[in-house]
Amino acid sequence: MAYNLRPAGRMLRELSRTQWLPNRDIQAIQLRKLRALLAHCYRTVPYYHKVMKEKGIRPEDVRSLNDLSRLVPVGKADIRKAPGSFRSRRLPRGVFEESTSGSTGEPFTFLRSKSTYEWELAGTLRAREWSGYRLGDRWADIRIQRRLLSLRERFAAARTDALLRRMRVDTYTLTGGVMMRGAERIASFEPFLVEAFPKILLEFGRFFEETKAEVPVVVSYGEGIAPFERGLVADRWGGEVYDDYGTTEAMAVSSECHVHHGLHIADDLYVVEFVKDGEPVSPGEHGRVLVTSLCNWVQPFIRYDVGDLSAPMDERCPCGRGLSLMSSVEGRDDDVIETEDGRLIWGEFTDWFVDVKVRQYQIEQLDRSRTVIRIVPDEGYTEEFGARIAGRARDLLGRGVEVRVRVVDAIRDYESGKRQVVKSNVGFPTVI
Ligand SMILES: [Zn+2]
């Protein structure tokens, strides 16, 4: 089957139209999609069939978005206990398995269909258009990889990238040399838009600045960008910064338009709630973000607790779009690890933990020669797995480094919502 952008293009045209509808009309679309999703879950997803039956919820009884609150939120930990029961029994062709970046220190695998991907790609493209981007404009994406991609993964990525005229800069470690070469490649590609995690934009930006090139639009995704970081990113890349929020499980949740007054939620693809102690928060008040994805029918995420904090906003944006608004998310505050031989390592360490029965982890570099890894074990964890984790850590950090794996009951969730999966006491200055 030849992959093409036609389905996503059709979806993009639809989303481009719905964004201008009044908010109540968008909510009607949302409710219609939600009812269809819940009916599907009731029929084909074991967990939801059981829960809805127990609570006496029939899909046809769902009359408003508020009815959604009758279902309890689910998190990665719930799904991990019985992954099969959260997946539809009726899978179409073209379903693939994906792993999250483990941004909360919890590796996680789920299913997405081709159509889910296309809807989310359309949602991403719509959000990029808010910055002035148009399909066909050159686009550079800097990604941190913790492992070499398989041939199949590289092929799939290359196909989409070619269609989108998107250049991918895959970096494995952030050394000065790698970043300089990456920055030069981006400069000669002359993209309209560059996107990456805020920390990557900051680090790469120092090198990009030296090329004297400029990129009109800079998209900071994956986690919120602090105001002082925004200024630095703008200076280093020479462009306008757009804050964007999405996760691997729900790619295109919200993004800024040119007004930069909060992030527009893709209400026509997701239902996003903000709760504190199980109750919805008031506008302006921070709560845990719950996402219901209206476009993933193979592994439905319903009131899915992403683990981020943000606040709903009750204003309408002067741009005229009817999509609702939320504030920038408060996310992680990870450090960069600097190894003995001067390599800088930042990002995800999911691969160390993927097959070793670990539920949560935190990595702390005590000094250049000592690192401790705290883990919350899952059922079936043994010391042998701990030794495997330590071995993998030494492969990356340096064979001479002392790595201790410590089993703990819990890893503290920071009160402000900021969590550190990676802590370093070596003190590499991430931001100057
Ligand atoms: Zn707007």
GROMACS .gro file of C-alpha atoms and ligand atoms in nm:
model
  433
    1MET     CA    1   0.000   0.000   0.000
    2ALA     CA    2   0.150   0.326  -0.106
    3TYR     CA    3   0.147   0.577   0.172
    4ASN     CA    4   0.032   0.921   0.080
    5LEU     CA    5  -0.086   1.236   0.247
    6ARG     CA    6  -0.431   1.232   0.086
    7PRO     CA    7  -0.630   1.103   0.387
    8ALA     CA    8  -0.449   1.339   0.627
    9GLY     CA    9  -0.503   1.621   0.375
   10ARG     CA   10  -0.878   1.551   0.371
   11MET     CA   11  -0.886   1.547   0.751
   12LEU     CA   12  -0.685   1.870   0.759
   13ARG     CA   13  -0.944   2.039   0.538
   14GLU     CA   14  -1.218   1.926   0.776
   15LEU     CA   15  -1.029   2.044   1.086
   16SER     CA   16  -0.945   2.374   0.917
   17ARG     CA   17  -1.316   2.434   0.876
   18THR     CA   18  -1.433   2.324   1.223
   19GLN     CA   19  -1.180   2.543   1.407
   20TRP     CA   20  -1.377   2.856   1.305
   21LEU     CA   21  -1.714   2.729   1.429
   22PRO     CA   22  -1.858   2.876   1.749
   23ASN     CA   23  -1.742   2.683   2.055
   24ARG     CA   24  -2.086   2.531   2.117
   25ASP     CA   25  -2.091   2.385   1.764
   26ILE     CA   26  -1.745   2.238   1.817
   27GLN     CA   27  -1.872   2.088   2.143
   28ALA     CA   28  -2.160   1.927   1.952
   29ILE     CA   29  -1.907   1.761   1.718
   30GLN     CA   30  -1.707   1.655   2.022
   31LEU     CA   31  -2.012   1.499   2.187
   32ARG     CA   32  -2.110   1.314   1.869
   33LYS     CA   33  -1.758   1.168   1.840
   34LEU     CA   34  -1.750   1.085   2.210
   35ARG     CA   35  -2.078   0.895   2.194
   36ALA     CA   36  -1.957   0.693   1.897
   37LEU     CA   37  -1.631   0.616   2.076
   38LEU     CA   38  -1.808   0.505   2.395
   39ALA     CA   39  -2.047   0.284   2.199
   40HIS     CA   40  -1.746   0.125   2.032
   41CYS     CA   41  -1.573   0.078   2.371
   42TYR     CA   42  -1.883  -0.079   2.519
   43ARG     CA   43  -1.902  -0.329   2.234
   44THR     CA   44  -1.535  -0.414   2.187
   45VAL     CA   45  -1.307  -0.302   2.473
   46PRO     CA   46  -1.322  -0.545   2.771
   47TYR     CA   47  -1.230  -0.293   3.043
   48TYR     CA   48  -1.490  -0.037   2.932
   49HIS     CA   49  -1.754  -0.299   2.871
   50LYS     CA   50  -1.715  -0.417   3.230
   51VAL     CA   51  -1.698  -0.071   3.389
   52MET     CA   52  -1.995   0.066   3.195
   53LYS     CA   53  -2.200  -0.240   3.273
   54GLU     CA   54  -2.118  -0.220   3.645
   55LYS     CA   55  -2.213   0.148   3.658
   56GLY     CA   56  -2.520   0.105   3.442
   57ILE     CA   57  -2.392   0.348   3.179
   58ARG     CA   58  -2.533   0.279   2.835
   59PRO     CA   59  -2.363   0.464   2.547
   60GLU     CA   60  -2.699   0.602   2.432
   61ASP     CA   61  -2.747   0.760   2.779
   62VAL     CA   62  -2.445   0.987   2.731
   63ARG     CA   63  -2.614   1.323   2.663
   64SER     CA   64  -2.346   1.573   2.756
   65LEU     CA   65  -1.971   1.596   2.792
   66ASN     CA   66  -2.023   1.606   3.170
   67ASP     CA   67  -2.144   1.246   3.159
   68LEU     CA   68  -1.786   1.150   3.087
   69SER     CA   69  -1.703   1.215   3.453
   70ARG     CA   70  -1.896   0.901   3.549
   71LEU     CA   71  -1.595   0.705   3.428
   72VAL     CA   72  -1.290   0.711   3.654
   73PRO     CA   73  -0.963   0.848   3.513
   74VAL     CA   74  -0.703   0.591   3.410
   75GLY     CA   75  -0.328   0.624   3.413
   76LYS     CA   76  -0.039   0.429   3.268
   77ALA     CA   77  -0.021   0.215   3.582
   78ASP     CA   78  -0.383   0.097   3.540
   79ILE     CA   79  -0.332   0.010   3.176
   80ARG     CA   80  -0.004  -0.163   3.244
   81LYS     CA   81  -0.175  -0.402   3.485
   82ALA     CA   82  -0.392  -0.550   3.210
   83PRO     CA   83  -0.287  -0.405   2.875
   84GLY     CA   84  -0.504  -0.642   2.670
   85SER     CA   85  -0.829  -0.537   2.836
   86PHE     CA   86  -0.777  -0.174   2.723
   87ARG     CA   87  -0.745  -0.273   2.358
   88SER     CA   88  -1.031  -0.322   2.117
   89ARG     CA   89  -1.112  -0.681   2.025
   90ARG     CA   90  -1.192  -0.566   1.673
   91LEU     CA   91  -0.871  -0.434   1.525
   92PRO     CA   92  -0.868  -0.304   1.169
   93ARG     CA   93  -0.569  -0.358   0.941
   94GLY     CA   94  -0.280  -0.122   0.980
   95VAL     CA   95  -0.249  -0.118   1.359
   96PHE     CA   96   0.095  -0.059   1.504
   97GLU     CA   97   0.249  -0.065   1.848
   98GLU     CA   98   0.420   0.242   1.987
   99SER     CA   99   0.622   0.317   2.297
  100THR     CA  100   0.609   0.645   2.478
  101SER     CA  101   0.914   0.847   2.548
  102GLY     CA  102   0.865   0.759   2.913
  103SER     CA  103   0.855   1.126   3.001
  104THR     CA  104   0.744   1.054   3.355
  105GLY     CA  105   0.998   0.780   3.395
  106GLU     CA  106   0.747   0.509   3.318
  107PRO     CA  107   0.800   0.318   2.995
  108PHE     CA  108   0.472   0.239   2.823
  109THR     CA  109   0.350   0.064   2.507
  110PHE     CA  110   0.017   0.117   2.329
  111LEU     CA  111  -0.160   0.072   1.993
  112ARG     CA  112  -0.240   0.327   1.727
  113SER     CA  113  -0.409   0.270   1.392
  114LYS     CA  114  -0.322   0.425   1.058
  115SER     CA  115  -0.635   0.638   1.079
  116THR     CA  116  -0.550   0.752   1.434
  117TYR     CA  117  -0.212   0.860   1.306
  118GLU     CA  118  -0.362   1.044   1.011
  119TRP     CA  119  -0.608   1.238   1.227
  120GLU     CA  120  -0.331   1.334   1.466
  121LEU     CA  121  -0.101   1.430   1.181
  122ALA     CA  122  -0.382   1.648   1.041
  123GLY     CA  123  -0.421   1.803   1.388
  124THR     CA  124  -0.047   1.874   1.400
  125LEU     CA  125  -0.051   2.027   1.052
  126ARG     CA  126  -0.345   2.250   1.144
  127ALA     CA  127  -0.160   2.370   1.453
  128ARG     CA  128   0.152   2.442   1.246
  129GLU     CA  129  -0.061   2.645   1.003
  130TRP     CA  130  -0.146   2.879   1.290
  131SER     CA  131   0.214   2.999   1.270
  132GLY     CA  132   0.190   3.076   0.898
  133TYR     CA  133   0.330   2.738   0.788
  134ARG     CA  134   0.173   2.590   0.474
  135LEU     CA  135   0.188   2.228   0.357
  136GLY     CA  136   0.500   2.201   0.144
  137ASP     CA  137   0.708   2.448   0.346
  138ARG     CA  138   1.037   2.306   0.467
  139TRP     CA  139   1.038   2.190   0.824
  140ALA     CA  140   1.317   2.063   1.054
  141ASP     CA  141   1.255   1.836   1.351
  142ILE     CA  142   1.533   1.769   1.603
  143ARG     CA  143   1.480   1.447   1.795
  144ILE     CA  144   1.671   1.280   2.069
  145GLN     CA  145   1.702   0.906   2.015
  146ARG     CA  146   1.821   0.677   2.287
  147ARG     CA  147   1.877   0.388   2.050
  148LEU     CA  148   1.943   0.323   1.685
  149LEU     CA  149   1.616   0.304   1.493
  150SER     CA  150   1.529  -0.014   1.309
  151LEU     CA  151   1.528  -0.017   0.932
  152ARG     CA  152   1.147  -0.032   0.930
  153GLU     CA  153   1.118   0.266   1.165
  154ARG     CA  154   1.365   0.467   0.960
  155PHE     CA  155   1.183   0.380   0.638
  156ALA     CA  156   0.843   0.481   0.780
  157ALA     CA  157   0.984   0.808   0.913
  158ALA     CA  158   1.166   0.885   0.590
  159ARG     CA  159   0.849   0.832   0.386
  160THR     CA  160   0.642   1.081   0.587
  161ASP     CA  161   0.934   1.323   0.606
  162ALA     CA  162   0.979   1.320   0.229
  163LEU     CA  163   0.609   1.393   0.174
  164LEU     CA  164   0.616   1.676   0.426
  165ARG     CA  165   0.956   1.813   0.316
  166ARG     CA  166   1.059   1.760   0.673
  167MET     CA  167   1.419   1.717   0.774
  168ARG     CA  168   1.487   1.504   1.076
  169VAL     CA  169   1.794   1.558   1.287
  170ASP     CA  170   1.829   1.250   1.504
  171THR     CA  171   2.078   1.301   1.778
  172TYR     CA  172   2.196   1.033   2.014
  173THR     CA  173   2.411   1.244   2.240
  174LEU     CA  174   2.441   1.618   2.258
  175THR     CA  175   2.808   1.677   2.200
  176GLY     CA  176   2.924   2.009   2.066
  177GLY     CA  177   3.039   1.849   1.741
  178VAL     CA  178   2.706   1.673   1.680
  179MET     CA  179   2.510   1.989   1.754
  180MET     CA  180   2.733   2.203   1.533
  181ARG     CA  181   2.693   1.966   1.237
  182GLY     CA  182   2.317   1.946   1.300
  183ALA     CA  183   2.291   2.323   1.319
  184GLU     CA  184   2.482   2.361   0.991
  185ARG     CA  185   2.258   2.105   0.819
  186ILE     CA  186   1.950   2.294   0.938
  187ALA     CA  187   2.096   2.627   0.826
  188SER     CA  188   2.164   2.500   0.474
  189PHE     CA  189   1.819   2.336   0.453
  190GLU     CA  190   1.664   2.683   0.519
  191PRO     CA  191   1.345   2.557   0.684
  192PHE     CA  192   1.041   2.773   0.749
  193LEU     CA  193   0.996   2.599   1.081
  194VAL     CA  194   1.210   2.415   1.333
  195GLU     CA  195   1.070   2.210   1.619
  196ALA     CA  196   1.203   2.023   1.924
  197PHE     CA  197   1.177   1.998   2.301
  198PRO     CA  198   1.249   2.333   2.469
  199LYS     CA  199   1.581   2.214   2.616
  200ILE     CA  200   1.696   2.091   2.276
  201LEU     CA  201   1.604   2.423   2.117
  202LEU     CA  202   1.812   2.597   2.381
  203GLU     CA  203   2.117   2.373   2.345
  204PHE     CA  204   2.111   2.347   1.967
  205GLY     CA  205   2.030   2.714   1.945
  206ARG     CA  206   2.374   2.815   2.074
  207PHE     CA  207   2.530   2.643   1.775
  208PHE     CA  208   2.264   2.757   1.532
  209GLU     CA  209   2.335   3.116   1.634
  210GLU     CA  210   2.690   3.075   1.506
  211THR     CA  211   2.569   2.988   1.155
  212LYS     CA  212   2.410   3.336   1.134
  213ALA     CA  213   2.102   3.177   0.976
  214GLU     CA  214   1.746   3.241   1.098
  215VAL     CA  215   1.429   3.031   1.107
  216PRO     CA  216   1.099   3.225   1.095
  217VAL     CA  217   0.905   2.986   1.322
  218VAL     CA  218   1.029   2.784   1.620
  219VAL     CA  219   0.792   2.529   1.774
  220SER     CA  220   0.865   2.413   2.127
  221TYR     CA  221   0.682   2.087   2.190
  222GLY     CA  222   0.651   1.803   2.442
  223GLU     CA  223   0.653   2.014   2.756
  224GLY     CA  224   0.587   2.373   2.852
  225ILE     CA  225   0.840   2.644   2.780
  226ALA     CA  226   0.918   2.892   3.058
  227PRO     CA  227   0.905   3.264   2.968
  228PHE     CA  228   1.280   3.316   3.010
  229GLU     CA  229   1.350   3.012   2.791
  230ARG     CA  230   1.119   3.150   2.525
  231GLY     CA  231   1.324   3.468   2.499
  232LEU     CA  232   1.650   3.276   2.468
  233VAL     CA  233   1.509   3.038   2.209
  234ALA     CA  234   1.380   3.332   2.004
  235ASP     CA  235   1.723   3.501   2.016
  236ARG     CA  236   1.918   3.190   1.924
  237TRP     CA  237   1.699   3.083   1.631
  238GLY     CA  238   1.592   3.429   1.522
  239GLY     CA  239   1.223   3.337   1.493
  240GLU     CA  240   0.884   3.355   1.659
  241VAL     CA  241   0.833   3.088   1.927
  242TYR     CA  242   0.515   2.878   1.941
  243ASP     CA  243   0.437   2.668   2.248
  244ASP     CA  244   0.286   2.331   2.156
  245TYR     CA  245   0.162   2.049   2.377
  246GLY     CA  246   0.119   1.686   2.289
  247THR     CA  247   0.222   1.344   2.410
  248THR     CA  248   0.308   1.028   2.224
  249GLU     CA  249  -0.038   0.888   2.309
  250ALA     CA  250  -0.217   1.206   2.200
  251MET     CA  251   0.001   1.391   1.954
  252ALA     CA  252  -0.177   1.718   1.886
  253VAL     CA  253  -0.351   1.826   2.207
  254SER     CA  254  -0.296   2.202   2.195
  255SER     CA  255  -0.088   2.474   2.041
  256GLU     CA  256  -0.054   2.853   2.031
  257CYS     CA  257  -0.187   3.061   1.742
  258HIS     CA  258  -0.020   3.387   1.634
  259VAL     CA  259  -0.191   3.573   1.922
  260HIS     CA  260   0.012   3.370   2.177
  261HIS     CA  261  -0.257   3.396   2.440
  262GLY     CA  262  -0.275   3.041   2.572
  263LEU     CA  263  -0.285   2.721   2.368
  264HIS     CA  264  -0.585   2.627   2.152
  265ILE     CA  265  -0.712   2.281   2.241
  266ALA     CA  266  -0.797   2.054   1.948
  267ASP     CA  267  -1.151   2.003   2.085
  268ASP     CA  268  -1.251   1.823   1.765
  269LEU     CA  269  -0.990   1.549   1.828
  270TYR     CA  270  -0.979   1.528   2.207
  271VAL     CA  271  -1.176   1.605   2.520
  272VAL     CA  272  -0.935   1.771   2.761
  273GLU     CA  273  -1.026   1.807   3.130
  274PHE     CA  274  -0.842   1.965   3.423
  275VAL     CA  275  -0.909   1.809   3.763
  276LYS     CA  276  -0.794   1.840   4.120
  277ASP     CA  277  -0.896   1.581   4.379
  278GLY     CA  278  -1.135   1.435   4.125
  279GLU     CA  279  -1.322   1.764   4.065
  280PRO     CA  280  -1.291   2.000   3.769
  281VAL     CA  281  -1.089   2.311   3.852
  282SER     CA  282  -1.203   2.668   3.784
  283PRO     CA  283  -1.062   2.863   3.490
  284GLY     CA  284  -0.713   2.982   3.569
  285GLU     CA  285  -0.660   2.715   3.834
  286HIS     CA  286  -0.411   2.435   3.774
  287GLY     CA  287  -0.524   2.075   3.762
  288ARG     CA  288  -0.407   1.741   3.629
  289VAL     CA  289  -0.463   1.710   3.257
  290LEU     CA  290  -0.700   1.429   3.153
  291VAL     CA  291  -0.719   1.354   2.782
  292THR     CA  292  -0.985   1.155   2.600
  293SER     CA  293  -0.869   1.083   2.248
  294LEU     CA  294  -1.160   1.085   2.004
  295CYS     CA  295  -0.949   0.942   1.724
  296ASN     CA  296  -0.793   0.630   1.876
  297TRP     CA  297  -1.042   0.345   1.854
  298VAL     CA  298  -0.789   0.060   1.873
  299GLN     CA  299  -0.660   0.150   2.218
  300PRO     CA  300  -0.902   0.408   2.353
  301PHE     CA  301  -0.763   0.660   2.600
  302ILE     CA  302  -1.055   0.785   2.807
  303ARG     CA  303  -0.993   1.038   3.083
  304TYR     CA  304  -0.630   0.945   3.053
  305ASP     CA  305  -0.409   1.105   3.316
  306VAL     CA  306  -0.107   1.224   3.126
  307GLY     CA  307   0.077   1.332   3.437
  308ASP     CA  308   0.099   1.702   3.347
  309LEU     CA  309  -0.048   2.011   3.508
  310SER     CA  310  -0.220   2.297   3.330
  311ALA     CA  311  -0.513   2.537   3.370
  312PRO     CA  312  -0.821   2.585   3.154
  313MET     CA  313  -0.893   2.940   3.033
  314ASP     CA  314  -1.248   3.064   2.983
  315GLU     CA  315  -1.165   3.342   2.738
  316ARG     CA  316  -1.208   3.336   2.362
  317CYS     CA  317  -0.903   3.407   2.151
  318PRO     CA  318  -0.913   3.730   1.944
  319CYS     CA  319  -0.807   3.523   1.639
  320GLY     CA  320  -1.170   3.410   1.617
  321ARG     CA  321  -1.118   3.035   1.643
  322GLY     CA  322  -1.382   2.859   1.847
  323LEU     CA  323  -1.139   2.609   1.997
  324SER     CA  324  -1.102   2.648   2.374
  325LEU     CA  325  -0.784   2.760   2.546
  326MET     CA  326  -0.551   2.624   2.813
  327SER     CA  327  -0.235   2.758   2.972
  328SER     CA  328   0.115   2.630   2.906
  329VAL     CA  329   0.182   2.298   3.082
  330GLU     CA  330   0.410   2.264   3.377
  331GLY     CA  331   0.626   1.970   3.302
  332ARG     CA  332   0.953   1.818   3.389
  333ASP     CA  333   1.269   1.983   3.496
  334ASP     CA  334   1.533   1.738   3.380
  335ASP     CA  335   1.903   1.797   3.398
  336VAL     CA  336   2.167   1.720   3.141
  337ILE     CA  337   2.421   1.453   3.227
  338GLU     CA  338   2.781   1.532   3.144
  339THR     CA  339   3.000   1.221   3.116
  340GLU     CA  340   3.367   1.185   3.206
  341ASP     CA  341   3.470   1.212   2.843
  342GLY     CA  342   3.269   1.532   2.798
  343ARG     CA  343   2.959   1.401   2.622
  344LEU     CA  344   2.629   1.564   2.714
  345ILE     CA  345   2.337   1.329   2.751
  346TRP     CA  346   1.986   1.457   2.773
  347GLY     CA  347   1.648   1.301   2.717
  348GLU     CA  348   1.486   0.969   2.744
  349PHE     CA  349   1.633   0.661   2.896
  350THR     CA  350   1.329   0.441   2.833
  351ASP     CA  351   1.529   0.173   2.656
  352TRP     CA  352   1.720   0.086   2.968
  353PHE     CA  353   1.393  -0.002   3.138
  354VAL     CA  354   1.173  -0.145   2.870
  355ASP     CA  355   1.199  -0.521   2.938
  356VAL     CA  356   1.310  -0.532   3.301
  357LYS     CA  357   0.984  -0.508   3.499
  358VAL     CA  358   1.029  -0.150   3.613
  359ARG     CA  359   0.735   0.080   3.676
  360GLN     CA  360   0.909   0.408   3.744
  361TYR     CA  361   1.261   0.531   3.750
  362GLN     CA  362   1.477   0.825   3.836
  363ILE     CA  363   1.839   0.871   3.743
  364GLU     CA  364   2.068   1.082   3.958
  365GLN     CA  365   2.424   1.159   3.867
  366LEU     CA  366   2.605   1.216   4.198
  367ASP     CA  367   2.932   1.311   4.031
  368ARG     CA  368   3.110   1.219   3.708
  369SER     CA  369   3.206   0.875   3.835
  370ARG     CA  370   2.893   0.778   4.030
  371THR     CA  371   2.530   0.748   3.929
  372VAL     CA  372   2.238   0.608   4.121
  373ILE     CA  373   1.921   0.477   3.953
  374ARG     CA  374   1.611   0.456   4.169
  375ILE     CA  375   1.344   0.220   4.051
  376VAL     CA  376   0.996   0.120   4.158
  377PRO     CA  377   0.980  -0.248   4.062
  378ASP     CA  378   0.691  -0.418   3.890
  379GLU     CA  379   0.577  -0.772   3.958
  380GLY     CA  380   0.840  -1.018   3.845
  381TYR     CA  381   1.136  -0.788   3.903
  382THR     CA  382   1.457  -0.963   4.007
  383GLU     CA  383   1.811  -0.851   4.087
  384GLU     CA  384   1.917  -0.987   3.752
  385PHE     CA  385   1.711  -0.711   3.588
  386GLY     CA  386   1.883  -0.456   3.811
  387ALA     CA  387   2.222  -0.578   3.688
  388ARG     CA  388   2.101  -0.547   3.329
  389ILE     CA  389   1.993  -0.184   3.389
  390ALA     CA  390   2.330  -0.101   3.546
  391GLY     CA  391   2.512  -0.260   3.251
  392ARG     CA  392   2.314  -0.054   3.001
  393ALA     CA  393   2.378   0.261   3.202
  394ARG     CA  394   2.753   0.195   3.204
  395ASP     CA  395   2.749   0.137   2.828
  396LEU     CA  396   2.626   0.491   2.780
  397LEU     CA  397   2.787   0.675   3.071
  398GLY     CA  398   3.128   0.508   3.055
  399ARG     CA  399   3.260   0.168   3.164
  400GLY     CA  400   3.445   0.316   3.460
  401VAL     CA  401   3.135   0.474   3.612
  402GLU     CA  402   2.991   0.321   3.928
  403VAL     CA  403   2.619   0.264   3.875
  404ARG     CA  404   2.396   0.161   4.167
  405VAL     CA  405   2.041   0.047   4.117
  406ARG     CA  406   1.828   0.114   4.423
  407VAL     CA  407   1.480  -0.032   4.468
  408VAL     CA  408   1.236   0.215   4.630
  409ASP     CA  409   0.861   0.217   4.708
  410ALA     CA  410   0.785   0.541   4.534
  411ILE     CA  411   0.946   0.828   4.350
  412ARG     CA  412   0.825   1.154   4.485
  413ASP     CA  413   0.599   1.354   4.258
  414TYR     CA  414   0.705   1.713   4.295
  415GLU     CA  415   0.435   1.930   4.441
  416SER     CA  416   0.460   2.198   4.174
  417GLY     CA  417   0.405   1.931   3.913
  418LYS     CA  418   0.768   1.949   3.810
  419ARG     CA  419   0.924   1.607   3.809
  420GLN     CA  420   1.281   1.520   3.753
  421VAL     CA  421   1.350   1.192   3.582
  422VAL     CA  422   1.711   1.290   3.541
  423LYS     CA  423   1.901   1.482   3.809
  424SER     CA  424   2.260   1.579   3.789
  425ASN     CA  425   2.482   1.729   4.053
  426VAL     CA  426   2.764   1.784   3.807
  427GLY     CA  427   2.611   2.114   3.723
  428PHE     CA  428   2.621   2.145   3.348
  429PRO     CA  429   2.458   2.481   3.278
  430THR     CA  430   2.156   2.402   3.059
  431VAL     CA  431   2.048   2.760   3.039
  432ILE     CA  432   2.268   3.066   3.041
  433ZN      ZN  433  -0.616   3.208   1.864
   0.00000   0.00000   0.00000
